[in-house]
Amino acid sequence: MGAADWCRSSAGAALVLATSSDPQHPAENMADGSSETFWTTTGMFPQEFIIGFPKCVKISKVAIQCYLVRTLRIERSISKDPVDFEQCVEKDLQHTEGQLQMEEFPLPDFPATYLRFIIKSAFDHFVSVHRVMAEGTAENT
Amino acid sequence: MSRAYSQLNKRMLKEAGRPVARAAALLRPRQRRVAAAAFPRIGPGRAGAMVKLGAKCLLAGDPAVGKSALAQMFRSDGAHFQKNYTLTTGIELLVKAVSVPETSDSVEFFIFDSAGKDLFSEMLEKLWEQPNVLCLVYDITNEQSFINCAKWLEKLRAQAVGMHIPGVLVGNKTDLVGRRVVEQKQAQEWADKHGLEYCEMSVKEMRNFEAPFHILAKSFHQLYKEKVETFRSLA
């Protein structure tokens, strides 16, 4: 398989945790391949979500489309269950008035079964995450 | 094995609009399927869908104006009035949810009841970070406590520069009719000037003590709705 986007539900990805819930803007909206639908946070920070892959994937790049996020941390796990996360990257994003923040994180050859996104702080009371993407190849095991 | 897993995930994600239930979150796939069935599902866009917002509420004002009395009374739904004064040192945290009128949504307040004495203010700064709403209390029989609201507001607003923080100015002790020195009109004008809502209450007589939080819940909920509209317009 090529460098597919593993964060899509059509590729077998599943949202296993999200710390905020608005039934009109569910976490699954981040994995539907569309930037029009989104997940919203509804409370104080930090906020986080965990996305699980159907198998271990060797990640090459992670990307996120969001709004009003200030500090973002990405962690990964290679366990069968969503535990034992280790940090991949942490970054302070720029505020982009009126347009989506589009961030890419090159993560050369990071195997992962789960990715965890922690929004540590924000530019406003609430943030939205429209899409997450992870490019990589499935490990043949 | 991975095929079965992916099919299971597909099935789960087909249940579009299902909130990711916190309790079910960390279960393994097979358990998750069971848990998902046990949680009530709410379809997207359906009337009656519920959102619970979380708000960090900073409660501030001079010593002895009734901040802790208000917080205790509100948390206990009027069952508990503090008869004896105790000086709050540092911060007390109280959690209480209120429903937003005319919606099925609610706001859960994390009320940071702060010490009024300057002595403790340095260590407060850290605990005051990232506030969502403000509740500023003064005593209508104590002019200095009203004047000092400017100082408190400045300190609170410094915690969230560039952000709109809904706030309410609250005049307490309306039971002490003959001793009033701060007129309602004067306070209302000051509140308007600083972008605050205004209300008066008597915690002692259990009059209007829920009003500040209902006002804040409404403002915060309004803010959420506006923000969601902004998010929607971005795509």
Coordinates of C-alpha atoms in Angstrom, one line a residue:
Chain A
M1 CA 0.0 0.0 0.0
G2 CA 1.2 3.5 -0.8
A3 CA 1.3 6.6 1.4
A4 CA -2.4 6.6 2.2
D5 CA -4.2 8.7 4.7
W6 CA -4.6 6.5 7.7
C7 CA -6.7 8.9 9.8
R8 CA -9.9 8.3 7.7
S9 CA -12.7 6.2 8.9
S10 CA -12.9 4.7 5.4
A11 CA -9.3 3.4 6.0
G12 CA -10.4 1.8 9.2
A13 CA -9.4 4.6 11.7
A14 CA -11.4 5.0 14.8
L15 CA -11.8 7.8 17.3
V16 CA -11.3 6.0 20.6
L17 CA -11.4 9.1 22.9
A18 CA -12.4 12.7 22.8
T19 CA -12.6 14.9 25.9
S20 CA -15.4 17.1 24.5
S21 CA -18.7 16.1 23.0
D22 CA -21.3 18.1 21.1
P23 CA -23.6 15.7 19.3
Q24 CA -23.8 18.1 16.4
H25 CA -20.1 18.2 16.0
P26 CA -18.8 14.8 16.9
A27 CA -15.2 13.7 17.0
E28 CA -15.8 11.4 14.0
N29 CA -16.0 14.6 11.9
M30 CA -12.2 14.7 12.0
A31 CA -11.9 11.4 10.2
D32 CA -14.5 11.8 7.5
G33 CA -12.1 13.2 4.9
S34 CA -13.9 16.6 4.8
S35 CA -12.7 20.0 6.0
E36 CA -16.2 21.2 6.2
T37 CA -17.2 19.1 9.2
F38 CA -15.4 19.5 12.5
W39 CA -15.2 18.6 16.2
T40 CA -15.5 21.4 18.7
T41 CA -14.1 21.6 22.2
T42 CA -16.7 22.6 24.8
G43 CA -14.6 23.4 27.9
M44 CA -11.4 24.2 29.5
F45 CA -8.0 23.1 28.3
P46 CA -6.2 20.8 27.9
Q47 CA -8.4 18.9 25.6
E48 CA -7.4 15.8 23.7
F49 CA -8.5 13.0 21.3
I50 CA -7.0 9.7 20.3
I51 CA -7.3 8.1 16.9
G52 CA -6.6 4.4 16.4
F53 CA -5.4 2.6 13.2
P54 CA -6.5 -0.8 12.1
K55 CA -2.9 -2.0 12.3
C56 CA 0.6 -0.7 13.0
V57 CA 1.5 2.1 10.5
K58 CA 4.9 3.5 9.7
I59 CA 4.0 7.2 9.8
S60 CA 5.9 9.6 7.6
K61 CA 3.8 12.8 8.1
V62 CA 1.0 14.0 10.3
A63 CA -1.2 17.0 9.3
I64 CA -4.0 18.8 11.1
Q65 CA -6.5 21.4 10.0
C66 CA -7.8 23.4 13.0
Y67 CA -8.7 26.8 14.3
L68 CA -7.6 28.8 17.4
V69 CA -5.3 26.1 18.7
R70 CA -2.2 27.6 20.5
T71 CA -0.1 24.7 21.8
L72 CA -0.5 21.3 20.3
R73 CA 1.3 18.1 21.3
I74 CA 1.2 14.9 19.3
E75 CA 2.0 11.5 20.9
R76 CA 2.0 8.0 19.6
S77 CA 1.6 4.5 20.9
I78 CA 2.7 1.2 19.4
S79 CA 0.7 -0.9 21.9
K80 CA -2.4 -2.9 21.1
D81 CA -4.4 -0.7 23.5
P82 CA -4.3 3.1 23.7
V83 CA -1.7 3.2 26.5
D84 CA 2.1 4.0 26.8
F85 CA 2.1 7.1 24.7
E86 CA 5.3 8.9 24.0
Q87 CA 5.7 12.4 22.7
C88 CA 6.5 12.9 19.0
V89 CA 6.3 16.7 18.7
E90 CA 5.0 19.8 20.5
K91 CA 4.5 23.1 18.8
D92 CA 3.1 26.6 19.4
L93 CA 0.9 27.4 16.4
Q94 CA 0.3 30.8 14.8
H95 CA -3.1 32.5 15.1
T96 CA -4.6 32.7 11.6
E97 CA -7.5 35.1 11.8
G98 CA -10.4 34.0 9.7
Q99 CA -8.8 30.9 8.1
L100 CA -7.9 27.4 9.1
Q101 CA -4.6 26.6 10.7
M102 CA -2.9 24.0 8.4
E103 CA 0.0 22.3 10.1
E104 CA 2.2 19.6 8.9
F105 CA 4.6 17.5 11.0
P106 CA 7.2 15.4 9.3
L107 CA 7.7 12.3 11.5
P108 CA 10.0 10.1 9.5
D109 CA 9.4 6.4 10.1
F110 CA 7.4 6.6 13.3
P111 CA 5.5 3.4 13.8
A112 CA 2.2 3.9 15.5
T113 CA -1.0 2.1 16.3
Y114 CA -2.6 5.1 18.0
L115 CA -2.0 8.9 17.7
R116 CA -2.9 11.2 20.6
F117 CA -3.5 14.9 20.0
I118 CA -3.3 17.1 23.1
I119 CA -4.5 20.7 22.7
K120 CA -2.8 22.3 25.7
S121 CA -3.9 25.9 25.2
A122 CA -5.9 28.0 22.8
F123 CA -6.4 31.5 21.5
D124 CA -10.0 31.5 22.6
H125 CA -12.5 29.7 24.8
F126 CA -13.2 27.0 22.1
V127 CA -11.3 25.5 19.2
S128 CA -12.3 23.4 16.2
V129 CA -10.5 20.5 14.5
H130 CA -11.6 19.9 11.0
R131 CA -9.3 17.2 9.8
V132 CA -6.4 15.1 10.8
M133 CA -4.2 13.1 8.4
A134 CA -1.4 10.7 8.7
E135 CA 0.6 9.5 5.8
G136 CA 2.5 6.3 6.0
T137 CA 2.8 2.7 5.0
A138 CA 1.4 -0.3 6.8
E139 CA 3.9 -2.5 8.4
N140 CA 3.9 -6.0 7.0
T141 CA 3.6 -8.3 10.0
Chain B
M1 CA -7.4 -10.3 12.2
S2 CA -6.9 -6.7 11.0
R3 CA -9.8 -7.1 8.5
A4 CA -12.2 -8.0 11.3
Y5 CA -11.0 -5.1 13.3
S6 CA -11.5 -2.7 10.4
Q7 CA -15.0 -4.0 9.7
L8 CA -15.8 -3.5 13.3
N9 CA -14.5 0.1 13.2
K10 CA -16.5 0.8 10.1
R11 CA -19.6 -0.4 11.7
M12 CA -19.0 1.7 14.7
L13 CA -18.3 4.8 12.7
K14 CA -21.5 4.3 10.7
E15 CA -23.3 5.3 13.8
A16 CA -22.7 8.9 12.7
G17 CA -23.2 11.6 15.3
R18 CA -22.7 9.2 18.2
P19 CA -20.9 11.2 20.9
V20 CA -17.6 9.6 21.9
A21 CA -18.6 8.6 25.3
R22 CA -15.9 9.2 27.8
A23 CA -16.6 6.0 29.8
A24 CA -16.5 3.9 26.7
A25 CA -13.4 5.5 25.4
L26 CA -10.6 3.3 26.6
L27 CA -12.3 0.0 26.2
R28 CA -11.0 -2.6 23.7
P29 CA -12.9 -3.0 20.4
R30 CA -15.1 -5.8 21.4
Q31 CA -16.0 -4.2 24.7
R32 CA -16.6 -1.0 22.9
R33 CA -19.2 -2.4 20.7
V34 CA -21.1 -3.5 23.8
A35 CA -20.6 -0.1 25.5
A36 CA -21.7 1.7 22.4
A37 CA -25.0 -0.1 22.5
A38 CA -25.5 0.8 26.1
F39 CA -25.1 4.5 25.6
P40 CA -28.1 6.4 24.2
R41 CA -27.5 7.8 20.8
I42 CA -28.4 11.2 19.7
G43 CA -28.5 11.9 16.0
P44 CA -26.8 15.0 14.6
G45 CA -29.0 18.1 14.3
R46 CA -31.8 16.5 16.3
A47 CA -33.6 18.8 18.6
G48 CA -32.9 18.0 22.2
A49 CA -29.2 17.2 21.5
M50 CA -27.3 18.2 24.6
V51 CA -24.1 20.0 25.1
K52 CA -22.4 20.4 28.4
L53 CA -20.0 23.3 28.3
G54 CA -17.3 23.7 30.9
A55 CA -16.3 27.2 32.2
K56 CA -13.7 28.3 34.6
C57 CA -15.3 31.1 36.7
L58 CA -13.2 33.5 38.7
L59 CA -15.0 34.9 41.7
A60 CA -13.3 38.0 43.0
G61 CA -13.8 41.1 45.1
D62 CA -12.8 42.7 48.4
P63 CA -12.7 40.7 51.6
A64 CA -16.0 40.1 53.4
V65 CA -18.3 41.2 50.5
G66 CA -19.8 37.7 50.4
K67 CA -18.0 35.8 47.7
S68 CA -17.7 32.5 49.6
A69 CA -21.2 32.9 51.0
L70 CA -22.5 33.2 47.4
A71 CA -20.5 30.3 46.2
Q72 CA -21.6 28.0 49.0
M73 CA -25.2 29.1 48.7
F74 CA -25.2 28.5 45.0
R75 CA -23.6 25.1 45.2
S76 CA -26.0 23.9 47.9
D77 CA -29.1 25.3 46.1
G78 CA -29.8 27.6 49.0
A79 CA -29.4 25.1 51.7
H80 CA -26.3 26.5 53.2
F81 CA -25.7 30.0 54.4
Q82 CA -22.4 30.7 56.1
K83 CA -23.4 32.5 59.3
N84 CA -19.9 33.0 60.6
Y85 CA -17.3 34.7 58.5
T86 CA -14.2 32.8 57.6
L87 CA -11.4 34.3 55.7
T88 CA -10.6 32.5 52.5
T89 CA -6.9 32.0 52.1
G90 CA -5.8 31.2 48.6
I91 CA -8.6 29.5 46.6
E92 CA -11.5 27.2 47.0
L93 CA -12.8 25.3 44.0
L94 CA -16.5 24.5 43.7
V95 CA -18.2 22.7 40.8
K96 CA -21.8 23.2 39.8
A97 CA -23.8 22.8 36.6
V98 CA -26.7 25.1 35.6
S99 CA -28.9 24.6 32.6
V100 CA -29.2 27.3 30.0
P101 CA -32.7 28.7 29.7
E102 CA -34.6 27.8 26.5
T103 CA -32.1 25.2 25.5
S104 CA -31.3 21.6 26.5
D105 CA -27.7 22.6 27.1
S106 CA -25.9 23.3 30.4
V107 CA -22.8 24.9 31.7
E108 CA -20.7 23.3 34.3
F109 CA -19.0 26.0 36.3
F110 CA -15.6 25.5 38.0
I111 CA -15.8 28.3 40.5
F112 CA -12.5 29.6 41.7
D113 CA -13.5 31.4 44.9
S114 CA -10.4 33.6 45.5
A115 CA -9.1 35.2 48.6
G116 CA -10.0 38.9 48.8
K117 CA -7.0 39.9 50.8
D118 CA -4.1 41.2 48.8
L119 CA -1.7 39.2 51.0
F120 CA -2.6 36.1 48.9
S121 CA -2.8 37.6 45.5
E122 CA 0.6 36.6 44.3
M123 CA -0.1 32.9 44.4
L124 CA -3.5 33.5 42.9
E125 CA -2.1 34.6 39.6
K126 CA -1.1 31.1 38.5
L127 CA -4.5 29.7 39.5
W128 CA -6.2 32.4 37.6
E129 CA -4.8 31.4 34.2
Q130 CA -7.1 30.8 31.2
P131 CA -10.4 32.0 32.8
N132 CA -13.7 31.7 30.8
V133 CA -16.1 34.0 32.9
L134 CA -15.8 36.5 35.7
C135 CA -18.0 37.2 38.7
L136 CA -17.1 40.4 40.5
V137 CA -18.7 41.0 43.9
Y138 CA -19.0 44.1 46.0
D139 CA -21.0 45.1 49.1
I140 CA -23.6 47.8 48.5
T141 CA -23.0 49.2 52.0
N142 CA -19.2 49.6 51.5
E143 CA -18.2 52.2 48.9
Q144 CA -14.5 51.1 49.0
S145 CA -15.5 47.6 47.9
F146 CA -17.2 49.1 44.9
I147 CA -14.3 51.4 44.0
N148 CA -11.9 48.5 44.2
C149 CA -13.8 46.6 41.6
A150 CA -11.8 48.5 39.0
K151 CA -8.6 47.1 40.4
W152 CA -10.0 43.6 40.5
L153 CA -11.3 43.8 37.0
E154 CA -8.0 45.0 35.7
K155 CA -6.2 42.0 37.4
L156 CA -8.7 39.5 36.0
R157 CA -8.7 40.9 32.5
A158 CA -4.9 40.8 32.4
Q159 CA -5.3 37.0 32.6
A160 CA -6.8 36.9 29.1
V161 CA -5.6 39.7 27.0
G162 CA -7.3 39.9 23.6
M163 CA -10.1 37.5 24.5
H164 CA -13.7 38.4 25.3
I165 CA -14.4 37.2 28.8
P166 CA -18.1 37.5 29.8
G167 CA -18.5 39.0 33.3
V168 CA -21.0 40.0 35.8
L169 CA -20.9 42.7 38.5
V170 CA -22.8 41.7 41.6
G171 CA -23.9 44.0 44.4
N172 CA -24.5 42.0 47.6
K173 CA -26.3 42.7 50.9
T174 CA -29.5 44.3 49.6
D175 CA -31.1 43.2 52.9
L176 CA -29.2 46.1 54.6
V177 CA -31.6 48.7 53.1
G178 CA -30.8 51.6 55.4
R179 CA -27.1 51.2 55.0
R180 CA -26.8 51.3 51.2
V181 CA -24.2 53.7 49.9
V182 CA -23.7 52.5 46.3
E183 CA -26.8 53.3 44.2
Q184 CA -28.0 50.8 41.7
K185 CA -27.9 53.3 38.9
Q186 CA -24.2 54.2 39.6
A187 CA -23.2 50.5 39.6
Q188 CA -25.2 49.7 36.5
E189 CA -23.5 52.5 34.6
W190 CA -20.1 51.4 35.7
A191 CA -20.9 47.8 34.6
D192 CA -22.1 49.0 31.2
K193 CA -19.0 51.0 30.7
H194 CA -16.8 48.0 31.3
G195 CA -18.9 45.5 29.3
L196 CA -20.2 43.7 32.3
E197 CA -23.7 42.5 33.1
Y198 CA -25.1 43.7 36.4
C199 CA -27.3 42.3 39.2
E200 CA -28.0 42.8 42.9
M201 CA -28.7 40.1 45.5
S202 CA -28.9 39.3 49.2
V203 CA -27.2 36.0 49.9
K204 CA -28.4 36.2 53.5
E205 CA -32.0 36.4 52.5
M206 CA -31.5 34.0 49.6
R207 CA -32.6 36.6 47.2
N208 CA -31.4 36.4 43.6
F209 CA -28.3 34.4 44.5
E210 CA -28.5 32.3 41.4
A211 CA -28.9 35.2 39.0
P212 CA -25.1 35.9 38.5
F213 CA -24.5 32.3 37.4
H214 CA -27.6 32.2 35.1
I215 CA -26.4 35.4 33.5
L216 CA -22.9 33.9 33.0
A217 CA -24.3 30.6 31.7
K218 CA -26.4 32.4 29.1
S219 CA -23.5 34.6 28.0
F220 CA -21.0 31.7 27.8
H221 CA -23.5 29.6 25.8
Q222 CA -24.1 32.5 23.4
L223 CA -20.3 32.7 22.9
Y224 CA -20.1 29.0 22.1
K225 CA -22.9 29.3 19.5
E226 CA -21.2 32.3 17.9
K227 CA -17.8 30.4 17.8
V228 CA -19.4 27.4 16.2
E229 CA -20.8 29.6 13.5
T230 CA -17.3 31.0 12.9
F231 CA -15.9 27.4 12.7
R232 CA -18.7 26.6 10.2
S233 CA -17.8 29.5 8.0
L234 CA -14.1 28.5 7.7
A235 CA -14.3 25.5 5.5

